[in-house]
Tab-separated table of C-alpha atoms in Angstrom:
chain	number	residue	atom	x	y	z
Q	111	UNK	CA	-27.807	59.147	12.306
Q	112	UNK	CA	-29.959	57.785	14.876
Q	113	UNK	CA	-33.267	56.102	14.055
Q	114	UNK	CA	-36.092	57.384	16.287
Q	115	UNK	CA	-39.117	54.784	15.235
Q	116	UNK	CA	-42.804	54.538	16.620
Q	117	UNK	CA	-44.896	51.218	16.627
Q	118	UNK	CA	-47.445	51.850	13.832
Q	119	UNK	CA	-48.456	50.095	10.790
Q	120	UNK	CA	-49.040	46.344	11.488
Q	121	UNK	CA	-47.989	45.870	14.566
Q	122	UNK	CA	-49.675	47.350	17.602
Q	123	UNK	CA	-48.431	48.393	21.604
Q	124	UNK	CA	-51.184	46.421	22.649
Q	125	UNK	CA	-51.299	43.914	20.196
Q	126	UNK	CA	-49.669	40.112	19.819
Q	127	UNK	CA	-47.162	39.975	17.199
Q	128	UNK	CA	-48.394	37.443	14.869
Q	129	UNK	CA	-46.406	34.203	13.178
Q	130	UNK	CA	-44.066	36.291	10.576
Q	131	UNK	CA	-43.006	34.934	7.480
Q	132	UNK	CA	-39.095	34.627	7.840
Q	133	UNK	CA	-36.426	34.462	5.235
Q	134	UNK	CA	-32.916	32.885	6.102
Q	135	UNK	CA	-30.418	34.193	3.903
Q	136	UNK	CA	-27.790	30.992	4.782
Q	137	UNK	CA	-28.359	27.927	5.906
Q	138	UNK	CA	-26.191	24.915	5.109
Q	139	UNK	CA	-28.841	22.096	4.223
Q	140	UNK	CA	-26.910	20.093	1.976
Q	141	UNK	CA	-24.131	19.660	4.302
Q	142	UNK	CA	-26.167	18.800	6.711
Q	143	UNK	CA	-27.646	16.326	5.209
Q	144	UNK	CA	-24.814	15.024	3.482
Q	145	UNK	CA	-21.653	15.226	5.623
Q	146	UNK	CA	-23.678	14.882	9.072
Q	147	UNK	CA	-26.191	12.316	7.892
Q	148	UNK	CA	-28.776	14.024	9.155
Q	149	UNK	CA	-32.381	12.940	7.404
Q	150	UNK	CA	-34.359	16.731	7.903
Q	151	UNK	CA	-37.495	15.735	6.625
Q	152	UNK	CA	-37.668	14.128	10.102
Q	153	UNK	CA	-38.468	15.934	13.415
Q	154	UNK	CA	-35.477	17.696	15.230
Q	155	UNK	CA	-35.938	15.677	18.703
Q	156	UNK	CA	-35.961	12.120	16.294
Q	157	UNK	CA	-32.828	13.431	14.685
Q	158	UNK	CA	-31.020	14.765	17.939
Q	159	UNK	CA	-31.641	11.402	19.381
Q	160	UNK	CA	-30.256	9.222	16.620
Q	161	UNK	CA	-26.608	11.465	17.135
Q	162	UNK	CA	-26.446	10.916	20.986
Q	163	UNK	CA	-23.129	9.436	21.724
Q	164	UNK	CA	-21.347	10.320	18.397
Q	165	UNK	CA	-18.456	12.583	18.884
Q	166	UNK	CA	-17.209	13.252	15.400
Q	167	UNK	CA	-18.713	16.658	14.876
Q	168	UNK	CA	-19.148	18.995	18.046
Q	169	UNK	CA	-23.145	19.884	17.689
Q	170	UNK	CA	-23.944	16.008	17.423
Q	171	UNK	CA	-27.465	15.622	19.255
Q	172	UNK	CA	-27.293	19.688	19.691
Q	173	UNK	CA	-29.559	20.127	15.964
Q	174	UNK	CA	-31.339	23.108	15.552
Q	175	UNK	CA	-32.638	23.235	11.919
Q	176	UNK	CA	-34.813	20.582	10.224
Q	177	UNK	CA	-37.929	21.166	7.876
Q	178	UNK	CA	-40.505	20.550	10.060
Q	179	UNK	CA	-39.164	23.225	12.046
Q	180	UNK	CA	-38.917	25.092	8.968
Q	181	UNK	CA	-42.189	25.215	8.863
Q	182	UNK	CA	-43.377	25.649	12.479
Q	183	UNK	CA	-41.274	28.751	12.225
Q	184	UNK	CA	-42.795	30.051	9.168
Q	185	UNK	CA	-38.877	30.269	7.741
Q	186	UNK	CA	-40.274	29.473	4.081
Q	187	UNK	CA	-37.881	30.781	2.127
Q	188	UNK	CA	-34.055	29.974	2.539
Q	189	UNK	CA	-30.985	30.552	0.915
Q	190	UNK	CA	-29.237	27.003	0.836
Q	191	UNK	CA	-25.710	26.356	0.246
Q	192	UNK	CA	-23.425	24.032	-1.424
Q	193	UNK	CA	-20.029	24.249	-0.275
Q	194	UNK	CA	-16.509	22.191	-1.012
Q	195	UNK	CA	-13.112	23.822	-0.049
Q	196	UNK	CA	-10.455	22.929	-2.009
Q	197	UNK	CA	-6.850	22.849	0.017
Q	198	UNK	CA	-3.445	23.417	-1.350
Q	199	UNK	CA	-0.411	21.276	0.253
Q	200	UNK	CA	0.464	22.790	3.881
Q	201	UNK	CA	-3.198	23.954	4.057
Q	202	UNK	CA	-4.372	22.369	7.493
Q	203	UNK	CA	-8.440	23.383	6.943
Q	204	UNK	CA	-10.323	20.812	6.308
Q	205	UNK	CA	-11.054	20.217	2.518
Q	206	UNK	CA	-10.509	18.681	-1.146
Q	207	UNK	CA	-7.014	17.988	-2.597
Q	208	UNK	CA	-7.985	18.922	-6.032
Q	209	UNK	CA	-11.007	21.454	-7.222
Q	210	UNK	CA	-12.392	18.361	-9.581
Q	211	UNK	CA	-12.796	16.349	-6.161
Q	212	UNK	CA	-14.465	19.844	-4.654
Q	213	UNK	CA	-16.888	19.961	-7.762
Q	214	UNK	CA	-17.776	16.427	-7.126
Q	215	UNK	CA	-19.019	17.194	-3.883
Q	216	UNK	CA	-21.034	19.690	-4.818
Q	217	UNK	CA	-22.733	18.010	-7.205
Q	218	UNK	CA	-23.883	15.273	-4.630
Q	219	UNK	CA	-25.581	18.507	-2.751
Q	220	UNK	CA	-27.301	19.076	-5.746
Q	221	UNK	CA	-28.264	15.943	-6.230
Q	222	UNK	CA	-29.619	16.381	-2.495
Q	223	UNK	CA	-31.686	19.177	-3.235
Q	224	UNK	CA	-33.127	17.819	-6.064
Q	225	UNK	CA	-33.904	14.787	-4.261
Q	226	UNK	CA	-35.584	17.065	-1.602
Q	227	UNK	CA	-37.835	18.767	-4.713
Q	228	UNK	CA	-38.819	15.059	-6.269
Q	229	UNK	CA	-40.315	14.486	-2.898
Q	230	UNK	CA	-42.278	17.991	-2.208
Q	231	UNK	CA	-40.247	18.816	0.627
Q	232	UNK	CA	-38.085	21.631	-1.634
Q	233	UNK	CA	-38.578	23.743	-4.594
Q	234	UNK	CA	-35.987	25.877	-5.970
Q	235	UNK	CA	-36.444	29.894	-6.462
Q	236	UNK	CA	-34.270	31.074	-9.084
Q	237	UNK	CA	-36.233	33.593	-10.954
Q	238	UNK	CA	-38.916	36.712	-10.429
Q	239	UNK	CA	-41.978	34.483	-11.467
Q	240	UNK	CA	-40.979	31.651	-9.652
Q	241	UNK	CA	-40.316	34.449	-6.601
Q	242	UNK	CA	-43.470	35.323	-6.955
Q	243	UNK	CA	-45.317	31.958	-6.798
Q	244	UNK	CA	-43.645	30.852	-3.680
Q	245	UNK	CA	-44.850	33.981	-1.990
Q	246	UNK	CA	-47.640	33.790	-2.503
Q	247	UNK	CA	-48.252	30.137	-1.871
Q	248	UNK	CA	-46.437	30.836	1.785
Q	249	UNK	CA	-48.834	34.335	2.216
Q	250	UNK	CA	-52.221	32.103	1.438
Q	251	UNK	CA	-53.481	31.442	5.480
Q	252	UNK	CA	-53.251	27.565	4.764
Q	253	UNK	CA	-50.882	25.416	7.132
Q	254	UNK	CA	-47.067	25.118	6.576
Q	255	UNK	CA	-47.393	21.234	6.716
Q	256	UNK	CA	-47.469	20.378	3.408
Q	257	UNK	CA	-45.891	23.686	1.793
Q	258	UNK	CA	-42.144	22.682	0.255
Q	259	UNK	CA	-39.465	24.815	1.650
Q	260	UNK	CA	-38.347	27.545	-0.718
Q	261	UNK	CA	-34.815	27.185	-1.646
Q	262	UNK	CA	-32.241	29.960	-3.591
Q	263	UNK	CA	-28.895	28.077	-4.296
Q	264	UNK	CA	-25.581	29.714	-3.283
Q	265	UNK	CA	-22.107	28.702	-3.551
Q	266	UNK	CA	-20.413	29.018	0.092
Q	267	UNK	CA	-16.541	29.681	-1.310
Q	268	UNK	CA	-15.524	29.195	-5.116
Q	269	UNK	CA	-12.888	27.006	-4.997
Q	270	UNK	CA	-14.768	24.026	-6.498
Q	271	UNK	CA	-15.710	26.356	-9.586
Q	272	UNK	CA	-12.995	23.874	-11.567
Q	273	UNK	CA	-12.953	26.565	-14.477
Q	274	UNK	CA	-14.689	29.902	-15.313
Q	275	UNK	CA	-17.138	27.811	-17.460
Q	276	UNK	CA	-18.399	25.618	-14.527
Q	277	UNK	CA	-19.766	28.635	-13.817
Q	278	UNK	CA	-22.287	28.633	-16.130
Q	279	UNK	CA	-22.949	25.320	-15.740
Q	280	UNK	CA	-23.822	25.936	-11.965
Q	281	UNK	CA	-25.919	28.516	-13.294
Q	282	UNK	CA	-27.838	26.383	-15.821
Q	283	UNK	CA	-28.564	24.148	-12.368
Q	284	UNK	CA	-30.163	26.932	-10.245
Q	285	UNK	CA	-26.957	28.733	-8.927
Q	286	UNK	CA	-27.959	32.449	-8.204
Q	287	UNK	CA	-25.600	33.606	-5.466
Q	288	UNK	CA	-21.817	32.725	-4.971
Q	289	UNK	CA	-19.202	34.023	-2.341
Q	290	UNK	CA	-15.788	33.918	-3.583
Q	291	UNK	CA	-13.997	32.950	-0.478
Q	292	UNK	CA	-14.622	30.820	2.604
Q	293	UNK	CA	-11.876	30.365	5.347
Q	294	UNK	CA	-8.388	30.868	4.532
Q	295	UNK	CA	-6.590	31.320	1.274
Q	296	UNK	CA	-9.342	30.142	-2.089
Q	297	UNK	CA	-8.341	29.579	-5.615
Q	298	UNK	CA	-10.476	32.487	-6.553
Q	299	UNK	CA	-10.609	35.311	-3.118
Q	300	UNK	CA	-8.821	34.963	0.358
Q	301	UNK	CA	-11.104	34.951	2.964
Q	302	UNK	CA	-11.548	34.688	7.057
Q	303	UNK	CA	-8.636	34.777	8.687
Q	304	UNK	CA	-6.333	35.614	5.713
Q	305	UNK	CA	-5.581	38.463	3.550
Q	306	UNK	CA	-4.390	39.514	0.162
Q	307	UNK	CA	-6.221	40.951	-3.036
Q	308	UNK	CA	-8.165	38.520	-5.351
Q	309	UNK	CA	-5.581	37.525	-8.897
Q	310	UNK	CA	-6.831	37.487	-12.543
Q	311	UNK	CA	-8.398	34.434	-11.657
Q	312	UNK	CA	-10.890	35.869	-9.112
Q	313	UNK	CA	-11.463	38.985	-11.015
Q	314	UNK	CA	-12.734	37.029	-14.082
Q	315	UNK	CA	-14.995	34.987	-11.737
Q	316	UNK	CA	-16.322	38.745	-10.848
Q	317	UNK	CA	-16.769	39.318	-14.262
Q	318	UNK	CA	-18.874	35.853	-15.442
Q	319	UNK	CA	-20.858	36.452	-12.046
Q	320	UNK	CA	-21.688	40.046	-13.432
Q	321	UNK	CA	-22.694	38.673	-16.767
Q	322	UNK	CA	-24.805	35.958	-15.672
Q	323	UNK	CA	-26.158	38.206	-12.823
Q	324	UNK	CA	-24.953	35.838	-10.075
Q	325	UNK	CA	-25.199	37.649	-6.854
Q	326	UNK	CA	-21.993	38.689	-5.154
Q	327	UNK	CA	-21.878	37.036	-1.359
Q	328	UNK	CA	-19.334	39.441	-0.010
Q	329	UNK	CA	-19.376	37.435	3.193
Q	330	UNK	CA	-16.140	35.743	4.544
Q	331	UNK	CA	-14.133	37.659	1.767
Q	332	UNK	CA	-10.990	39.232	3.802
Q	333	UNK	CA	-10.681	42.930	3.620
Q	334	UNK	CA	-8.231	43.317	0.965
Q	335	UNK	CA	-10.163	41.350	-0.941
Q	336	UNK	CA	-13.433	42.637	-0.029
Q	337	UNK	CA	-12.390	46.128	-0.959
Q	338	UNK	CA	-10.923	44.819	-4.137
Q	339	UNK	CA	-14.147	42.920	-5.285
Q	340	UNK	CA	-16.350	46.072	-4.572
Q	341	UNK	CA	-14.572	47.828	-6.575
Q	342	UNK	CA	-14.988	46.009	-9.768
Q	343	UNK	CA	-17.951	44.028	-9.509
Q	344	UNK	CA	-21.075	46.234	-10.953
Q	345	UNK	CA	-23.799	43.879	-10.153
Q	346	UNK	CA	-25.803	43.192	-7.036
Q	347	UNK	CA	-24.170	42.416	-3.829
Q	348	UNK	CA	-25.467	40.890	-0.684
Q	349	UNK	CA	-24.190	39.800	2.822
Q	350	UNK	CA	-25.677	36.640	3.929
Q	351	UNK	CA	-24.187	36.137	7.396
Q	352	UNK	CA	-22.278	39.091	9.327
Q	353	UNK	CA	-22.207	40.395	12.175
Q	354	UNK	CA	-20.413	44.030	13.223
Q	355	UNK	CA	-16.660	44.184	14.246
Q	356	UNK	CA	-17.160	47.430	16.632
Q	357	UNK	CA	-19.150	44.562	18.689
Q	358	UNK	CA	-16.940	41.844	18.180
Q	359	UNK	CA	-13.481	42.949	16.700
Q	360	UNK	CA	-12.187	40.211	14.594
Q	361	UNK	CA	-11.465	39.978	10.651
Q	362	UNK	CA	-14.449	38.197	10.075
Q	363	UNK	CA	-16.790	40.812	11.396
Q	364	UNK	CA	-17.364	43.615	8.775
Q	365	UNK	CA	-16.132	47.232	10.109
Q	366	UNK	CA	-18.485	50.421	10.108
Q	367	UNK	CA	-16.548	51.514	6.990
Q	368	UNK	CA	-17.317	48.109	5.229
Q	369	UNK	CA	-21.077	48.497	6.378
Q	370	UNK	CA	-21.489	52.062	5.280
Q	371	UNK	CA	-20.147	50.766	1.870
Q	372	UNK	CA	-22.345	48.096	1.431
Q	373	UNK	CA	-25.430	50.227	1.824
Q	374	UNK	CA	-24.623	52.432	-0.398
Q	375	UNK	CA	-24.593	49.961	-3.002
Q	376	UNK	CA	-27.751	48.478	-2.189
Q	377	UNK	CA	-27.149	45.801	-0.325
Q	378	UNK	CA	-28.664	43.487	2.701
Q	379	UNK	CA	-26.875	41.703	5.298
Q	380	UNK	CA	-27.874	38.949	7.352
Q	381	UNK	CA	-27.734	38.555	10.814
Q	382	UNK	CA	-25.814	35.863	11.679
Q	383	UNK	CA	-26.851	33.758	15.326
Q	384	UNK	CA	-23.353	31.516	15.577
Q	385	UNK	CA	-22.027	33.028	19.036
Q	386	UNK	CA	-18.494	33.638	18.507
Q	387	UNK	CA	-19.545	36.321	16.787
Q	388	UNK	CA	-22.282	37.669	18.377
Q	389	UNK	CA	-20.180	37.973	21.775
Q	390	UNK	CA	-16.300	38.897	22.770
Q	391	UNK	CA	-13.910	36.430	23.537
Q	392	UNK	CA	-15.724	33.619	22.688
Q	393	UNK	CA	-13.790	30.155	23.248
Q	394	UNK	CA	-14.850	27.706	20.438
Q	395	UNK	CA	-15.763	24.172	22.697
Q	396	UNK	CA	-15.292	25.855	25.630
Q	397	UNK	CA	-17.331	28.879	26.008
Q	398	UNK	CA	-21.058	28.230	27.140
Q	399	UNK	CA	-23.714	30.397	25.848
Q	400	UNK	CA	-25.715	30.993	28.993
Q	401	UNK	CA	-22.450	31.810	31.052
Q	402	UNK	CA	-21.456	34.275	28.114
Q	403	UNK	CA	-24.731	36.324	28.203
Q	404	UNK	CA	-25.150	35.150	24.531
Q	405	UNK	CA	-28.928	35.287	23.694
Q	406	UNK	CA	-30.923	36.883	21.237
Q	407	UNK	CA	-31.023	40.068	22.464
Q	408	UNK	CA	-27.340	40.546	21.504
Q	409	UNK	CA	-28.447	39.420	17.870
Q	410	UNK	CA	-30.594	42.532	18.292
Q	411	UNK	CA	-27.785	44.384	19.487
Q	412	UNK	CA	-25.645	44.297	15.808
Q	413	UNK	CA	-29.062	44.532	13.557
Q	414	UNK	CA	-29.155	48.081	15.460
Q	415	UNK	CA	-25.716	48.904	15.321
Q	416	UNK	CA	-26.264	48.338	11.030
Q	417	UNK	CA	-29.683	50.506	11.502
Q	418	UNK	CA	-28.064	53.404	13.074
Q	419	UNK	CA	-25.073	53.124	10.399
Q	420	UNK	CA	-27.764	53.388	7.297
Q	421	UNK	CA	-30.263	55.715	9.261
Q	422	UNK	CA	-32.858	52.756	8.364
Q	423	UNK	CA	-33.873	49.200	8.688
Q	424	UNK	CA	-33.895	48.546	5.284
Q	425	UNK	CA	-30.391	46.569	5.014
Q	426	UNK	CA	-30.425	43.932	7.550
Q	427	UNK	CA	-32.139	40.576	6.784
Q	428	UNK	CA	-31.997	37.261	8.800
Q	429	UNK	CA	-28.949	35.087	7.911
Q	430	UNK	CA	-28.876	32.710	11.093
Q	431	UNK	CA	-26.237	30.088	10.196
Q	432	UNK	CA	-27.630	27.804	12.668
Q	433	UNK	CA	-26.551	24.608	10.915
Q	434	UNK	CA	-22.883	25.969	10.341
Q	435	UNK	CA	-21.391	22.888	11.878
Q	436	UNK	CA	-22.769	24.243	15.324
Q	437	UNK	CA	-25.819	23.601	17.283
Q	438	UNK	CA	-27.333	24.598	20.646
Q	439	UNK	CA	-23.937	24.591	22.130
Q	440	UNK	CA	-22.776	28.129	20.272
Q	441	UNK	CA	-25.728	29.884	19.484
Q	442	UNK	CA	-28.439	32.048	21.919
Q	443	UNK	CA	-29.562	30.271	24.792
Q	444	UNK	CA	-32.903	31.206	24.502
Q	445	UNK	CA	-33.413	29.646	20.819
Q	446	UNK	CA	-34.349	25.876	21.066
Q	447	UNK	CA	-34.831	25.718	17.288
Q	448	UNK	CA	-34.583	27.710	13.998
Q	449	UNK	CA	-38.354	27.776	14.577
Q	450	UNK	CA	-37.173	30.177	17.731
Q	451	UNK	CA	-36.723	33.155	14.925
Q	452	UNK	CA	-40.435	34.292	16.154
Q	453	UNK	CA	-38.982	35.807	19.473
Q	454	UNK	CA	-37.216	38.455	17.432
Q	455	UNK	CA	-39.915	40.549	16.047
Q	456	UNK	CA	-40.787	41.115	19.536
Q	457	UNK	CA	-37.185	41.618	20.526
Q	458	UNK	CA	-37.626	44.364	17.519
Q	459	UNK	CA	-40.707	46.141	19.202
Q	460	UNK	CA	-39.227	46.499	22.431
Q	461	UNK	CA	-36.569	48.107	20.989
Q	462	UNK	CA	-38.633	51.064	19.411
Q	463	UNK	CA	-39.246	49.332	15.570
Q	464	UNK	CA	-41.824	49.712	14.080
Q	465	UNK	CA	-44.106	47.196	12.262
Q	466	UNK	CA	-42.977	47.870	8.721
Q	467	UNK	CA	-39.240	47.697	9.805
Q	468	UNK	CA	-40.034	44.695	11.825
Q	469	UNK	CA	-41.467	42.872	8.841
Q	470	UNK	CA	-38.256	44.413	6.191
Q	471	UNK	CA	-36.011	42.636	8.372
Q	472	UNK	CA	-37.892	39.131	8.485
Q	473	UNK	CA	-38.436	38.828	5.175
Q	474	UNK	CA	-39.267	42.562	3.353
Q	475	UNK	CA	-35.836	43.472	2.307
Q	476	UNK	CA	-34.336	40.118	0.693
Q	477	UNK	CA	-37.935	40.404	-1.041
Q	478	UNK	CA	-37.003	43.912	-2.127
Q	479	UNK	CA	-33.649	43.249	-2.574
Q	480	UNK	CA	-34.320	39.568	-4.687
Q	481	UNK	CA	-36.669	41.499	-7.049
Q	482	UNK	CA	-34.734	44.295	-8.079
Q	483	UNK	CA	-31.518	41.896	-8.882
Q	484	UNK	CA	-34.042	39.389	-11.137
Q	485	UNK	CA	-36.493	42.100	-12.228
């Protein structure tokens, strides 16, 4: 179906499109913070200058996401991992050597976040009332100086879930969203860049997610896998960070079949700004964003692809990624910052959106979506 929209509603043709409150459905804080030493209660330039000359990670000094910038960008609600891979003998990812040791780790990123909340720079959204609050402290008019950063907590790959009933415990903690799998084969899903179904194991994680109404993150799972978990998991499902694989065709990419099925069951996907997949034949280190023709426009170019699968713009979100263990180097050459996510409602009017589809996909729909899964 193609969409045929008209500016109306909030947004004018001849007027300025103002400072939009943003959601990002995925943004690795803890890890930053933890496994780059990265201090993001301090300004991006002061944090970008520390790194110059360190080589140990490939966006040292390339930072695009702190909380001032948070702020400045009006991003006031995120969705903020945890993340700790656990790796089997022969596995050559980077990762644990036993799920207790993966656990561990992500109990020091708690231990971040909370950190983050003692000193007002964070406060965790786990629940409709709590939802609510943050909203409307972020929709008052005030300045975003001194307003804490909304944060819903999300598991980024389930291998350090040591046994079904850390689950729960993770859940007592703030844990609302969890994706099964991460990169290569998981204890509980295979995911990017490997294949196979999910075992009993991962289909009783399914289950306790269901029962504790932990969000399914069907992002990274591989397709057998992703097919598989669809197919018995009857709660809410969300996509935090995709992009479309008729635009860039690789296994991490979700297909137009895999998009179609996720809107039928309700659910959002974020668009992802990490340029490998935003543009074809992409060479990781290599590739340079400007020379690729990788800016935000091309962002723009998969959120439509999604709109003209559903016939709406009600199921794409932002998801940006930006702190993915990249930085300037491999994302749009025309974003400086996360704070940069105010060029795309324009982007959005040029192409033909109109206000209220503008403002679903900055923040409406994981609103919409957020409230009917904690309702």
């Amino acid at each position: 179906m193609l969409i045929t929209t008209y500016l109306i509603n909030s947004i004018q043709l001849n007027q300025p499109i103002p400072n939009m409150f943003t959601i990002d459905a995925h943004l690795d804080l803890s890890m930053n913070a933890l496994e780059w030493n990265r201090d993001l209660r301090r300004p991006l330039a002061e944090i970008n200058e520390r790194e110059i000359g360190l080589t140990d990670k490939p966006d040292r000094a390339k930072a695009t996401v702190s909380l001032p910038e948070l702020r400045k960008g009006n991003v006031g609600l995120v969705v903020a991992t945890q993340i700790g891979r656990y790796v089997a003998p022969g596995n050559t990812l980077p990762g644990w050597h036993s799920p207790e040791q993966a656990w561990a780790q992500t109990q020091g990123q708690v231990a971040w976040y909370k950190a983050m909340e003692e000193d007002g720079e964070m406060v965790q959204v786990n629940d409709l009332p709590g939802l609510e609050k943050h909203i409307k402290l972020w929709s008052g008019g005030e300045s975003n100086q001194n307003k804490p950063i909304g944060y819903i907590l999300s598991l980024e790959g389930a291998d350090s879930i040591v046994t079904i009933g850390h689950l729960e415990r993770a859940y007592n903690y703030g844990l609302r969203a969890v994706g099964p799998a991460h990169y290569g084969p998981g204890r509980y899903a295979n995911g990017t860049d490997a294949t196979g179904k999910m075992g009993a194991k991962g289909l009783e994680l399914l289950r306790e997610m269901e029962r504790l109404n932990i969000i399914l993150d069907a992002t990274h799972l591989c397709d057998d896998a992703f097919w598989q978990a669809l197919d018995h998991f009857n709660g809410h499902i969300w996509a935090s960070h995709n992009l479309c694989r008729a635009l860039v065709n690789h296994n991490r990419q979700y297909s137009d079949e895999m998009i179609e099925e996720l809107i039928n069951r309700g659910a959002v996907i974020g668009a992802a700004l990490d340029a490998w997949m935003m543009v074809p034949n992409w060479i990781r280190g290599v590739s340079d964003p400007k020379a690729m023709n990788c800016n935000l426009e091309v962002m723009i170019n998969h959120v439509d692809h999604i709109c003209q699968i559903a016939g709406n713009a009600l199921h794409v979100g932002m998801g940006t990624d930006l702190d993915g263990a990249f930085g300037r180097e491999q994302c749009p050459y025309d974003l400086e910052t996360i704070a940069d996510l105010q060029k795309i409602p324009a982007l959005l009017k040029n192409r033909g959106y109109a206000g209220t589809d503008i403002e679903n996909m900055m923040h409406g729909n994981w609103l919409r979506f957020l409230r009917k899964s904690w309702k």
